[in-house]
Each structure stands twice: as C-alpha cells, then as structure tokens.
CSV table of C-alpha atoms in Angstrom, one decimal:
chain,number,residue,atom,x,y,z
A,1,MET,CA,-17.9,14.5,-2.9
A,2,ARG,CA,-18.2,15.2,-6.8
A,3,THR,CA,-14.3,15.0,-7.0
A,4,MET,CA,-14.7,11.7,-4.6
A,5,ARG,CA,-16.9,9.9,-6.6
A,6,GLY,CA,-14.6,10.5,-9.5
A,7,TRP,CA,-11.8,8.7,-7.9
A,8,PHE,CA,-13.9,5.7,-7.2
A,9,ARG,CA,-15.2,5.6,-11.2
A,10,ASP,CA,-11.5,6.4,-12.2
A,11,THR,CA,-10.7,3.3,-10.0
A,12,THR,CA,-13.6,1.0,-10.0
A,13,GLY,CA,-14.5,1.2,-13.6
A,14,GLY,CA,-14.0,-0.5,-16.7
A,15,LEU,CA,-12.9,-4.0,-15.2
A,16,PRO,CA,-14.4,-6.5,-16.4
A,17,PRO,CA,-17.1,-8.1,-14.9
A,18,THR,CA,-15.3,-12.2,-14.9
A,19,PHE,CA,-12.1,-9.4,-12.5
A,20,TRP,CA,-15.2,-8.4,-9.9
A,21,TYR,CA,-16.9,-12.4,-9.4
A,22,LEU,CA,-12.5,-13.1,-9.2
A,23,TRP,CA,-12.3,-9.9,-6.8
A,24,THR,CA,-15.3,-10.7,-5.0
A,25,GLY,CA,-14.3,-14.7,-4.2
A,26,THR,CA,-10.7,-13.2,-3.1
A,27,LEU,CA,-12.4,-11.3,-0.1
A,28,ILE,CA,-15.1,-14.0,1.0
A,29,ASN,CA,-11.5,-16.6,0.7
A,30,ARG,CA,-9.8,-14.5,2.6
A,31,LEU,CA,-13.0,-12.9,5.6
A,32,GLY,CA,-12.3,-16.8,6.3
A,33,SER,CA,-8.5,-17.0,6.0
A,34,PHE,CA,-7.9,-18.0,10.0
A,35,VAL,CA,-6.1,-20.8,9.8
A,36,LEU,CA,-2.4,-19.6,8.3
A,37,VAL,CA,-2.0,-16.3,10.8
A,38,PHE,CA,-2.7,-18.4,13.8
A,39,LEU,CA,-1.5,-21.6,12.8
A,40,ALA,CA,2.0,-21.1,15.0
A,41,ILE,CA,0.4,-20.4,17.8
A,42,TYR,CA,-2.0,-23.2,17.7
A,43,LEU,CA,0.8,-25.9,16.9
A,44,THR,CA,2.7,-24.1,20.5
A,45,GLN,CA,-0.4,-23.3,22.1
A,46,GLU,CA,-2.5,-26.0,22.2
A,47,ARG,CA,-0.8,-28.9,20.6
A,48,GLY,CA,2.0,-28.2,22.6
A,49,PHE,CA,4.5,-28.6,19.9
A,50,SER,CA,8.3,-26.7,20.2
A,51,ALA,CA,9.3,-23.6,18.0
A,52,SER,CA,11.2,-26.1,16.2
A,53,GLN,CA,8.4,-28.4,15.2
A,54,ALA,CA,5.6,-25.6,14.7
A,55,GLY,CA,9.0,-24.2,12.1
A,56,LEU,CA,9.1,-27.6,11.0
A,57,VAL,CA,4.9,-27.8,9.8
A,58,LEU,CA,5.0,-24.5,8.6
A,59,GLY,CA,7.8,-24.9,6.5
A,60,LEU,CA,6.4,-28.2,5.2
A,61,TRP,CA,3.3,-26.1,4.5
A,62,GLY,CA,6.3,-23.9,2.1
A,63,VAL,CA,7.4,-26.9,0.6
A,64,GLY,CA,3.5,-28.3,-0.3
A,65,GLY,CA,3.1,-25.1,-2.0
A,66,ALA,CA,6.0,-25.2,-3.6
A,67,VAL,CA,5.1,-28.6,-5.3
A,68,GLY,CA,1.8,-26.8,-5.7
A,69,THR,CA,2.9,-24.0,-7.2
A,70,THR,CA,4.3,-25.3,-10.0
A,71,VAL,CA,1.9,-27.9,-10.2
A,72,GLY,CA,-0.2,-24.8,-10.4
A,73,GLY,CA,1.0,-23.8,-13.6
A,74,THR,CA,1.4,-26.2,-15.6
A,75,LEU,CA,-1.8,-27.3,-15.0
A,76,THR,CA,-2.9,-23.3,-16.2
A,77,ASP,CA,-1.3,-23.5,-18.7
A,78,ARG,CA,-2.6,-27.3,-20.6
A,79,TRP,CA,-5.6,-28.0,-19.0
A,80,GLY,CA,-6.9,-24.2,-18.0
A,81,ARG,CA,-7.6,-21.8,-15.3
A,82,ARG,CA,-10.6,-23.6,-14.6
A,83,PRO,CA,-10.4,-26.7,-13.1
A,84,THR,CA,-7.1,-25.6,-11.7
A,85,LEU,CA,-9.2,-23.1,-9.4
A,86,LEU,CA,-12.0,-25.4,-9.0
A,87,THR,CA,-10.2,-28.2,-8.7
A,88,ALA,CA,-7.1,-26.5,-5.9
A,89,HIS,CA,-10.4,-24.7,-3.6
A,90,LEU,CA,-12.4,-27.9,-2.8
A,91,GLY,CA,-8.5,-29.7,-2.0
A,92,ALA,CA,-7.7,-27.0,0.0
A,93,ALA,CA,-10.8,-27.0,2.0
A,94,GLY,CA,-11.3,-30.6,2.2
A,95,MET,CA,-7.6,-30.7,4.3
A,96,MET,CA,-8.3,-28.1,5.6
A,97,LEU,CA,-10.5,-29.8,7.9
A,98,ALA,CA,-8.1,-32.6,8.3
A,99,LEU,CA,-5.5,-31.0,9.7
A,100,GLY,CA,-7.5,-28.8,11.7
A,101,LEU,CA,-8.8,-33.1,13.3
A,102,ALA,CA,-5.1,-33.9,13.5
A,103,GLU,CA,-3.8,-34.1,16.7
A,104,GLU,CA,-0.8,-36.1,16.6
A,105,LEU,CA,2.9,-34.6,14.8
A,106,TRP,CA,3.2,-37.0,11.6
A,107,ALA,CA,-0.5,-35.7,10.9
A,108,VAL,CA,-0.8,-32.1,11.3
A,109,ALA,CA,2.5,-32.4,8.9
A,110,LEU,CA,0.9,-34.8,6.6
A,111,GLY,CA,-1.9,-32.7,7.0
A,112,ALA,CA,0.2,-29.0,6.2
A,113,LEU,CA,1.9,-30.7,3.7
A,114,LEU,CA,-0.6,-31.0,1.5
A,115,LEU,CA,-3.4,-28.5,1.9
A,116,GLY,CA,0.2,-26.4,1.3
A,117,MET,CA,-0.3,-28.3,-1.8
A,118,PHE,CA,-3.8,-27.3,-2.5
A,119,ALA,CA,-4.1,-24.1,-1.4
A,120,GLU,CA,-1.4,-22.8,-3.6
A,121,ALA,CA,-2.0,-24.5,-7.0
A,122,ALA,CA,-4.3,-22.0,-7.5
A,123,ARG,CA,-1.6,-19.1,-7.1
A,124,PRO,CA,-0.5,-19.3,-10.8
A,125,ALA,CA,-4.3,-19.5,-12.2
A,126,PHE,CA,-6.0,-17.1,-10.3
A,127,GLY,CA,-3.0,-14.7,-11.8
A,128,ALA,CA,-3.7,-15.6,-15.0
A,129,MET,CA,-7.2,-15.1,-15.1
A,130,MET,CA,-6.4,-12.0,-13.8
A,131,VAL,CA,-4.1,-11.4,-16.4
A,132,ASP,CA,-6.1,-12.6,-19.4
A,133,VAL,CA,-8.9,-10.8,-18.8
A,134,VAL,CA,-7.8,-7.3,-18.0
A,135,PRO,CA,-6.1,-5.0,-20.6
A,136,GLU,CA,-2.5,-3.6,-19.5
A,137,LYS,CA,-3.8,-0.8,-19.3
A,138,ASP,CA,-5.9,-1.7,-16.4
A,139,ARG,CA,-3.9,-4.3,-14.2
A,140,LEU,CA,-2.2,-1.9,-11.9
A,141,ARG,CA,-5.8,0.1,-10.3
A,142,ALA,CA,-7.2,-4.0,-10.6
A,143,PHE,CA,-4.1,-5.2,-9.3
A,144,SER,CA,-4.1,-3.4,-6.1
A,145,LEU,CA,-7.8,-3.2,-6.1
A,146,ASN,CA,-6.7,-7.6,-5.8
A,147,TYR,CA,-4.5,-6.5,-3.0
A,148,TRP,CA,-7.0,-4.5,-0.8
A,149,ALA,CA,-9.2,-6.8,-1.3
A,150,ILE,CA,-6.8,-10.3,0.2
A,151,ASN,CA,-6.6,-7.7,2.7
A,152,LEU,CA,-9.6,-6.0,3.9
A,153,GLY,CA,-11.0,-9.7,4.3
A,154,PHE,CA,-7.4,-10.2,6.4
A,155,ALA,CA,-7.7,-7.4,8.9
A,156,CYS,CA,-11.1,-8.7,9.0
A,157,ALA,CA,-10.1,-12.5,9.7
A,158,ALA,CA,-7.0,-11.7,12.6
A,159,VAL,CA,-8.9,-9.7,15.1
A,160,LEU,CA,-12.2,-12.5,14.9
A,161,ALA,CA,-9.9,-15.5,14.8
A,162,GLY,CA,-7.9,-14.2,17.8
A,163,LEU,CA,-11.9,-14.3,18.7
A,164,ALA,CA,-12.8,-17.8,17.6
A,165,ALA,CA,-9.8,-18.9,19.1
A,166,GLU,CA,-11.2,-18.2,22.5
A,167,ALA,CA,-13.9,-20.2,21.3
A,168,GLY,CA,-12.1,-23.2,20.0
A,169,TYR,CA,-9.6,-23.6,17.3
A,170,LEU,CA,-11.3,-26.1,15.5
A,171,LEU,CA,-13.6,-23.4,14.5
A,172,LEU,CA,-10.8,-21.8,13.0
A,173,PHE,CA,-10.8,-25.1,10.2
A,174,VAL,CA,-14.3,-25.0,10.1
A,175,VAL,CA,-14.6,-21.5,8.6
A,176,ASP,CA,-11.9,-22.1,6.7
A,177,ALA,CA,-13.0,-24.2,5.0
A,178,ALA,CA,-16.4,-23.1,4.3
A,179,THR,CA,-15.1,-19.0,3.0
A,180,THR,CA,-13.2,-21.5,0.8
A,181,VAL,CA,-15.6,-24.0,-1.0
A,182,VAL,CA,-18.0,-20.8,-1.2
A,183,THR,CA,-15.1,-19.2,-3.5
A,184,ALA,CA,-14.9,-22.1,-5.3
A,185,LEU,CA,-19.0,-22.2,-5.8
A,186,ILE,CA,-18.2,-18.7,-7.4
A,187,ILE,CA,-15.6,-19.3,-10.1
A,188,PHE,CA,-17.6,-22.8,-11.2
A,189,ALA,CA,-21.2,-20.6,-11.1
A,190,LYS,CA,-19.9,-17.5,-12.7
A,191,VAL,CA,-16.0,-18.2,-14.2
A,192,ARG,CA,-16.0,-18.6,-17.8
A,193,GLU,CA,-13.1,-20.3,-19.1
A,194,THR,CA,-9.9,-17.3,-20.2
A,195,ARG,CA,-7.4,-19.1,-21.9
A,196,THR,CA,-6.0,-18.3,-25.3
A,197,VAL,CA,-3.1,-19.6,-27.3
A,198,PRO,CA,-1.8,-17.7,-30.0
A,199,ALA,CA,-3.7,-16.7,-33.6
A,200,GLY,CA,-2.1,-19.1,-36.5
A,201,PRO,CA,-2.7,-21.9,-38.1
A,202,ARG,CA,-1.8,-24.4,-35.2
A,203,PRO,CA,-3.6,-23.3,-32.5
A,204,ASP,CA,-4.0,-26.7,-30.4
A,205,ASP,CA,-0.4,-26.4,-29.4
A,206,ALA,CA,1.2,-27.2,-26.6
A,207,PRO,CA,4.2,-24.3,-25.7
A,208,VAL,CA,7.2,-25.7,-26.4
A,209,GLY,CA,10.8,-26.3,-24.8
A,210,ALA,CA,8.8,-24.0,-21.2
A,211,LEU,CA,11.3,-25.6,-19.1
A,212,ARG,CA,13.9,-24.1,-21.3
A,213,VAL,CA,12.7,-21.0,-21.9
A,214,ILE,CA,11.9,-20.2,-17.9
A,215,LEU,CA,15.6,-21.1,-17.0
A,216,THR,CA,17.2,-19.6,-19.9
A,217,ASP,CA,14.8,-16.3,-19.1
A,218,ARG,CA,18.1,-14.1,-16.5
A,219,VAL,CA,15.9,-10.8,-16.5
A,220,TYR,CA,13.3,-12.7,-15.1
A,221,LEU,CA,14.8,-16.1,-12.6
A,222,GLY,CA,16.9,-12.8,-11.4
A,223,PHE,CA,13.4,-11.2,-10.5
A,224,VAL,CA,12.4,-13.8,-9.3
A,225,ALA,CA,15.5,-14.5,-7.5
A,226,LEU,CA,14.8,-11.1,-5.3
A,227,ASN,CA,11.2,-11.5,-4.8
A,228,LEU,CA,12.4,-14.6,-2.6
A,229,PHE,CA,14.6,-13.1,-0.2
A,230,ALA,CA,11.8,-10.1,0.1
A,231,ALA,CA,9.6,-12.6,1.2
A,232,LEU,CA,11.8,-14.8,4.0
A,233,VAL,CA,11.8,-11.1,5.3
A,234,PHE,CA,8.0,-10.7,4.6
A,235,LEU,CA,7.3,-13.8,6.0
A,236,GLN,CA,8.5,-13.1,9.8
A,237,HIS,CA,5.0,-11.4,10.4
A,238,ILE,CA,3.5,-14.5,10.7
A,239,SER,CA,6.4,-17.6,12.2
A,240,MET,CA,8.3,-15.4,14.8
A,241,LEU,CA,6.7,-12.6,15.3
A,242,PRO,CA,3.9,-14.0,17.1
A,243,ILE,CA,6.4,-16.3,19.9
A,244,ALA,CA,8.4,-13.3,19.5
A,245,MET,CA,5.5,-11.0,21.0
A,246,GLY,CA,4.0,-14.3,22.6
A,247,ASP,CA,8.0,-13.5,25.2
A,248,SER,CA,7.2,-9.5,25.9
A,249,GLY,CA,4.0,-11.0,27.3
A,250,LEU,CA,1.3,-10.6,24.6
A,251,SER,CA,-1.5,-12.4,23.6
A,252,PRO,CA,-2.5,-14.0,20.9
A,253,ALA,CA,-6.2,-11.8,21.1
A,254,THR,CA,-2.9,-9.5,21.2
A,255,TYR,CA,-1.0,-10.2,18.7
A,256,GLY,CA,-4.2,-10.5,16.0
A,257,SER,CA,-4.6,-7.3,16.7
A,258,VAL,CA,-1.7,-5.3,16.0
A,259,ILE,CA,-0.9,-8.3,13.1
A,260,ALA,CA,-4.9,-6.6,12.2
A,261,LEU,CA,-3.4,-3.1,11.6
A,262,ASN,CA,-1.5,-4.7,8.8
A,263,GLY,CA,-4.9,-4.7,6.9
A,264,VAL,CA,-6.1,-1.5,8.1
A,265,LEU,CA,-3.1,0.7,6.6
A,266,ILE,CA,-3.9,-1.7,3.0
A,267,VAL,CA,-7.5,-1.5,3.2
A,268,VAL,CA,-7.4,2.6,3.8
A,269,GLY,CA,-4.6,3.1,1.6
A,270,GLN,CA,-3.8,0.9,-1.2
A,271,LEU,CA,-6.5,2.5,-3.6
A,272,PHE,CA,-4.6,6.1,-3.6
A,273,VAL,CA,-1.2,3.1,-4.3
A,274,PRO,CA,-1.8,3.5,-8.1
A,275,ARG,CA,-2.2,6.9,-8.7
A,276,LEU,CA,0.9,7.2,-5.7
A,277,ILE,CA,3.4,4.4,-7.9
A,278,ARG,CA,1.9,5.7,-12.1
A,279,GLY,CA,4.4,7.5,-14.2
A,280,ARG,CA,7.3,6.6,-11.5
A,281,SER,CA,10.5,4.2,-11.8
A,282,ARG,CA,8.8,0.4,-10.9
A,283,SER,CA,12.8,-0.4,-10.1
A,284,HIS,CA,13.2,3.4,-7.6
A,285,VAL,CA,9.4,2.5,-6.5
A,286,LEU,CA,10.3,-1.6,-5.4
A,287,ALA,CA,14.2,-0.5,-4.0
A,288,LEU,CA,11.8,2.1,-1.5
A,289,ALA,CA,9.7,-1.0,-0.5
A,290,SER,CA,12.4,-2.8,-0.1
A,291,VAL,CA,14.1,0.4,2.4
A,292,VAL,CA,10.7,0.8,4.5
A,293,MET,CA,9.9,-2.8,5.0
A,294,GLY,CA,13.5,-3.7,5.5
A,295,VAL,CA,13.0,-0.2,8.6
A,296,GLY,CA,9.8,-2.3,9.5
A,297,PHE,CA,11.6,-5.4,10.2
A,298,GLY,CA,14.4,-4.3,11.7
A,299,LEU,CA,12.6,-2.1,14.6
A,300,THR,CA,11.2,-5.2,15.9
A,301,ALA,CA,14.0,-5.9,17.3
A,302,PHE,CA,13.6,-3.3,20.0
A,303,ALA,CA,9.9,-4.1,20.9
A,304,GLU,CA,8.8,-4.7,24.2
A,305,ALA,CA,4.9,-3.3,23.9
A,306,ALA,CA,1.9,-4.0,21.9
A,307,TRP,CA,2.5,0.0,20.3
A,308,PHE,CA,5.2,-0.7,19.4
A,309,TYR,CA,4.9,-3.6,18.1
A,310,GLY,CA,2.3,-2.2,15.4
A,311,VAL,CA,4.3,0.5,15.2
A,312,THR,CA,6.5,-1.3,13.6
A,313,VAL,CA,4.6,-3.5,11.2
A,314,LEU,CA,2.4,0.0,10.1
A,315,ILE,CA,6.5,0.9,9.3
A,316,TRP,CA,6.7,-2.1,6.9
A,317,THR,CA,3.3,-3.0,5.8
A,318,VAL,CA,4.1,1.2,3.6
A,319,GLY,CA,6.9,-1.6,2.3
A,320,GLU,CA,4.9,-3.9,1.3
A,321,MET,CA,1.6,-1.4,-0.2
A,322,LEU,CA,4.8,-0.2,-3.2
A,323,ASN,CA,6.2,-4.0,-3.5
A,324,SER,CA,2.6,-5.7,-4.2
A,325,PRO,CA,1.1,-3.4,-7.6
A,326,SER,CA,4.3,-2.8,-9.2
A,327,ASN,CA,5.8,-6.6,-8.4
A,328,ALA,CA,2.0,-7.7,-9.8
A,329,THR,CA,2.8,-5.2,-12.9
A,330,LEU,CA,6.0,-6.2,-13.7
A,331,ILE,CA,4.3,-10.5,-14.0
A,332,ALA,CA,2.7,-9.9,-16.3
A,333,GLU,CA,4.9,-8.3,-18.7
A,334,LEU,CA,7.6,-10.2,-18.0
A,335,SER,CA,5.2,-13.7,-19.2
A,336,PRO,CA,5.0,-14.1,-22.5
A,337,ALA,CA,1.3,-15.0,-23.1
A,338,ALA,CA,1.2,-18.3,-24.3
A,339,LEU,CA,3.2,-19.2,-20.7
A,340,ARG,CA,1.7,-17.8,-19.1
A,341,GLY,CA,0.3,-20.0,-16.2
A,342,ARG,CA,4.1,-21.8,-16.3
A,343,TYR,CA,5.6,-17.9,-15.0
A,344,GLN,CA,3.3,-17.0,-12.2
A,345,GLY,CA,3.7,-20.8,-11.1
A,346,VAL,CA,8.0,-19.7,-10.8
A,347,PHE,CA,6.8,-16.4,-9.0
A,348,SER,CA,4.8,-18.1,-6.3
A,349,LEU,CA,7.0,-21.4,-6.1
A,350,SER,CA,9.6,-18.3,-4.4
A,351,TRP,CA,6.8,-17.1,-1.8
A,352,GLN,CA,6.5,-21.2,-1.5
A,353,VAL,CA,9.8,-21.8,-0.8
A,354,ALA,CA,10.0,-18.7,1.5
A,355,GLY,CA,7.2,-20.2,3.0
A,356,ALA,CA,9.4,-23.8,3.7
A,357,VAL,CA,12.8,-21.8,4.4
A,358,ALA,CA,11.4,-18.5,6.4
A,359,PRO,CA,10.3,-20.1,9.8
A,360,ILE,CA,13.3,-22.4,9.6
A,361,LEU,CA,15.6,-20.2,9.5
A,362,GLY,CA,13.9,-18.2,11.4
A,363,GLY,CA,13.9,-20.9,14.6
A,364,LEU,CA,17.0,-20.8,13.6
A,365,VAL,CA,18.7,-17.8,13.6
A,366,ARG,CA,16.7,-16.8,16.8
A,367,GLU,CA,17.8,-19.7,18.6
A,368,GLN,CA,21.6,-19.7,18.2
A,369,ALA,CA,22.3,-15.9,18.3
A,370,GLY,CA,19.2,-13.7,19.5
A,371,ASN,CA,15.9,-12.1,18.5
A,372,THR,CA,17.9,-8.5,17.9
A,373,THR,CA,20.4,-10.5,15.1
A,374,LEU,CA,17.3,-12.1,14.0
A,375,TRP,CA,15.1,-8.1,13.0
A,376,LEU,CA,18.6,-7.0,12.6
A,377,GLY,CA,19.2,-9.2,9.7
A,378,CYS,CA,16.2,-8.4,8.6
A,379,ALA,CA,17.0,-5.0,8.2
A,380,ALA,CA,20.2,-5.9,6.4
A,381,ILE,CA,18.4,-7.6,3.4
A,382,GLY,CA,15.3,-5.4,3.2
A,383,GLY,CA,18.9,-2.8,2.0
A,384,VAL,CA,20.1,-5.1,-0.1
A,385,MET,CA,17.8,-5.3,-2.3
A,386,ALA,CA,17.5,-2.2,-2.7
A,387,VAL,CA,20.9,-2.3,-4.4
A,388,ALA,CA,20.0,-4.9,-6.5
A,389,HIS,CA,16.4,-3.3,-8.2
A,390,LEU,CA,18.2,-0.6,-9.2
A,391,VAL,CA,20.6,-2.7,-11.0
A,392,SER,CA,17.9,-5.1,-12.0
A,393,GLY,CA,15.5,-2.9,-13.2
A,394,PRO,CA,16.0,-1.7,-16.5
A,395,ALA,CA,16.6,-4.6,-17.6
A,396,ARG,CA,13.9,-5.5,-17.3
A,397,GLU,CA,12.0,-2.9,-18.4
A,398,ARG,CA,13.9,-4.1,-21.4
A,399,ARG,CA,12.7,-7.0,-21.9
A,400,ALA,CA,9.3,-5.8,-20.8
A,401,ALA,CA,9.5,-3.5,-24.0
A,402,THR,CA,10.7,-6.6,-26.5
A,403,LEU,CA,7.7,-9.0,-25.1
A,404,ARG,CA,5.0,-6.0,-25.8
A,405,ALA,CA,6.6,-5.4,-29.0
A,406,THR,CA,6.7,-9.4,-30.0
A,407,THR,CA,3.1,-10.4,-29.3
A,408,ARG,CA,1.2,-12.0,-31.7
A,409,PRO,CA,-3.1,-11.8,-30.9
A,410,ALA,CA,-4.5,-15.1,-29.0
A,411,VAL,CA,-8.6,-16.3,-29.3
A,412,PRO,CA,-9.8,-18.4,-26.6
A,413,VAL,CA,-9.6,-21.4,-26.1
A,414,ALA,CA,-13.2,-21.7,-25.4
A,415,ALA,CA,-13.5,-20.3,-29.4
A,416,ILE,CA,-11.1,-23.0,-30.9
A,417,ARG,CA,-13.5,-25.6,-32.7
A,418,PRO,CA,-12.9,-28.4,-35.2
A,419,PRO,CA,-12.7,-28.1,-38.0
A,420,THR,CA,-17.7,-29.3,-39.5
A,421,PRO,CA,-17.5,-32.4,-42.6
A,422,GLU,CA,-17.7,-30.2,-45.2
A,423,ALA,CA,-14.9,-27.7,-43.6
A,424,ALA,CA,-12.8,-30.6,-43.3
A,425,GLU,CA,-13.1,-32.1,-46.8
A,426,THR,CA,-12.8,-28.7,-48.9
A,427,ALA,CA,-9.5,-27.8,-45.8
A,428,PRO,CA,-6.2,-28.5,-47.5
A,429,ALA,CA,-4.4,-31.6,-46.0
A,430,GLU,CA,-1.6,-30.5,-43.1
A,431,PRO,CA,0.7,-32.7,-40.7
A,432,VAL,CA,-0.4,-31.3,-37.5
A,433,GLU,CA,2.0,-32.6,-34.2
A,434,PRO,CA,-1.0,-33.6,-31.5
A,435,ALA,CA,-2.1,-31.5,-28.5
A,436,SER,CA,-1.3,-34.0,-26.0
A,437,ALA,CA,2.1,-33.7,-27.4
A,438,PRO,CA,4.5,-32.9,-23.4
A,439,ALA,CA,5.9,-29.5,-23.4
A,440,ARG,CA,10.0,-30.8,-23.3
C-alpha cells in the first residue's frame, strides 16, 4: 500500500493547478466525444451516404481542422492561449449542433468543415498552455496524465455512444456540444492567460519571420512528416475499421465495444509508461511504437470475429501508448518559446492533413485493391517509419539540446504593463516597433 501511495504521489504530485484545470476540462470534453467515433456509421447507416461520400465528409472535417490549427497556432502566439481556447470551444459547440441537424450532403459537408476548423483550433493553444505551465522535468508525466484523461473519456464515450445511438443519433451531437461548453466554462472560470515573451527591452514585439523560421527548420519538419504517416495509419480506426467490421456482420454497438478497448488499455497502463521509457532513447521508443502499431493494423486484414478485431486494437494501442508521450515532449523541446503556438499548430496540421487524406485514401485503396491490401499497407508504413525514426533521432536530440542552451528567460504577458506617467518622464526615449506589426 505504501509503495502504491508513493507511485501515485510520484505520478501526480507537484503539478501546477492550471494543469489540473486543463486536465479536468479534457476529461469532461472527451466523455462526450461521441460524434467523431460514430460519424462514419452515422453517415452511411442513418443518412444513407455511400462509403466514398462518408469519406469525403470526414476528409472535409480534416480540411477544416487544417485551417483551424494553422489559424489557431497564430492566434495562440499573438492573441493568447485563453481567448483562443474559449473561442474555439464555443464555436465547436455551436457547429456540433448544426451538424446534427443537417440533412443534405452539402449541409453535412459544410458542417463538418466548420466543426473541424473550430474544434482543432484549440489544439495549438492547449498544447502551448501545457508547455507554459509545466516545468520541463515534469512534462513526460504531465503529458501522460493528460493522455490518460483523453482515453478514459474516450473509453467511456465509445461504449455510451453505442447505447445512445440506439435512442437516436441526434443525442450524440447534443451531449458532445454540452460537454464542450462545460470545458469552455472551466477555462473561463479557472484558467488565466499563460503566454510569455522573452525577457528583454522590447517584450511586446511579435515574433519576426515566424513562417520563415518554421519552413527552414528541417529537423522539426522531418519530425512532423513522420507524424503525418503515423496519423494516416492510425486514423483508419475511425474511417475504415468501422466499415470493415460492418462488412464482417458486426453491429455499431460491437464496434463501440471493440474500439473502447483502446481507451481501457490506455487507462489501465498509460500511467506506467513514463517510468518504463524514462531515460531511454526517444528515437528507439518511437521506432518500436511504429513497428507495434503497424503490426496491430496489419493483422486487421485477417480479422473476421469481434474478438480478433479486439486483439488488433489492443496491439496497436500499445504502440500508441509508447508514441504519444515521446511525441509530446519532443514537440515541447523542439519549439522556440516565442513561436510555441505556431510550432504546435504545424504539428497539429499533420493530424489534420491526415484527417483529410486518410479516409479518402483508405476508401480508395479498399475499393480498388481490397481490404487486405489496405491493412498490410499500414503494416509496411509502420516498418518504414521505424527506420526513419532511428535515422533522424540523433539530429532531433541535438536540436533540442541547442534550444535548451539558448533559450532566454520569459515573463508572462499579463505581467507586462505600460509605464506610468512618472516612469515615462524619467525613462530615456527608445525607438520601438509597433506591437501590432505582422509577423513576417
């Protein structure tokens, strides 16, 4: 018992209150995250759309998400983390209801596009705020705890959504919108702005040359590209897996139960992952994660019964559990403080591009080459990614070490105040650029 208490204290102790407010909001939001899990089934069975039309709608969700993460990353750095989060959550709640009420294909497609834009605009702000408030030494366990909350909510949501769908699909959209509003209220009431700027004589200056810095950061862009391929494989569990299980004669409720195993395993095991991988080479951990994920999705080619599908989900979930905390800490260490929101946005963009491409590409491969080719192709991508992580890992670690050595102290934006009239009279004049100058 004493050992268990010590483990719990080591896992959860010492993290700032803001982290726990964000964690709580994440858990509540994910408990109601029904829609994306069942959207493919909803579109094909309730609305009567074809598999390709459903893939198009899911792809537009990804396109909207790509716009949202790009805009959200910029707003996170320039406007602030808190207002970006509030706007994104409230907009997503409204669009969730609109999507649930839409009937024609064009209305559903437009609703998915706008919902993806608002929902994903929150990602860069949330990620940047987590990095702002959690010290570097605690980030691995903080990101693991947050991922644990995401999947605890997901596990419950997948099961509840299967039951709620029997009562009517509109209920899924209403509950999802309600939990999104609750998360926004928590942020409004408990979370303060955390954006910081480098200490210096001109702290109000916007980052100069932000886009140029990111586009010339080959190490970071290489890392983002690898995540794009991982996401193309991983997101097949939302788009093509429910369709494959339907072809095997399995019901939506069975899909909900099977995919819930993903969340259950993460809830049971994710908090032990930081201790397991602490001190190990991140490139080796990411390579192993890629192989395990590829094997799990590859075995789906041979699945017919629910238990076999469940085994494949458990296998690729282990890869996901290894991948997520290592990815999160690397993003934090590879992002310059002044461009943290934009860097988070670019990383999130890889998920949104995959969200747009994965269902369309998966549908085309499945229709043209067959189910077996789709899943074995996922396994092949996992193997190639593992090699790429081993090759590129040393350059990433050198880049992270360089940033740690050159990062200047930062001060909260909220602490920056205009000088008083008395101070202005005694301070020497100094030319400054307008704070509103656009980043180039």
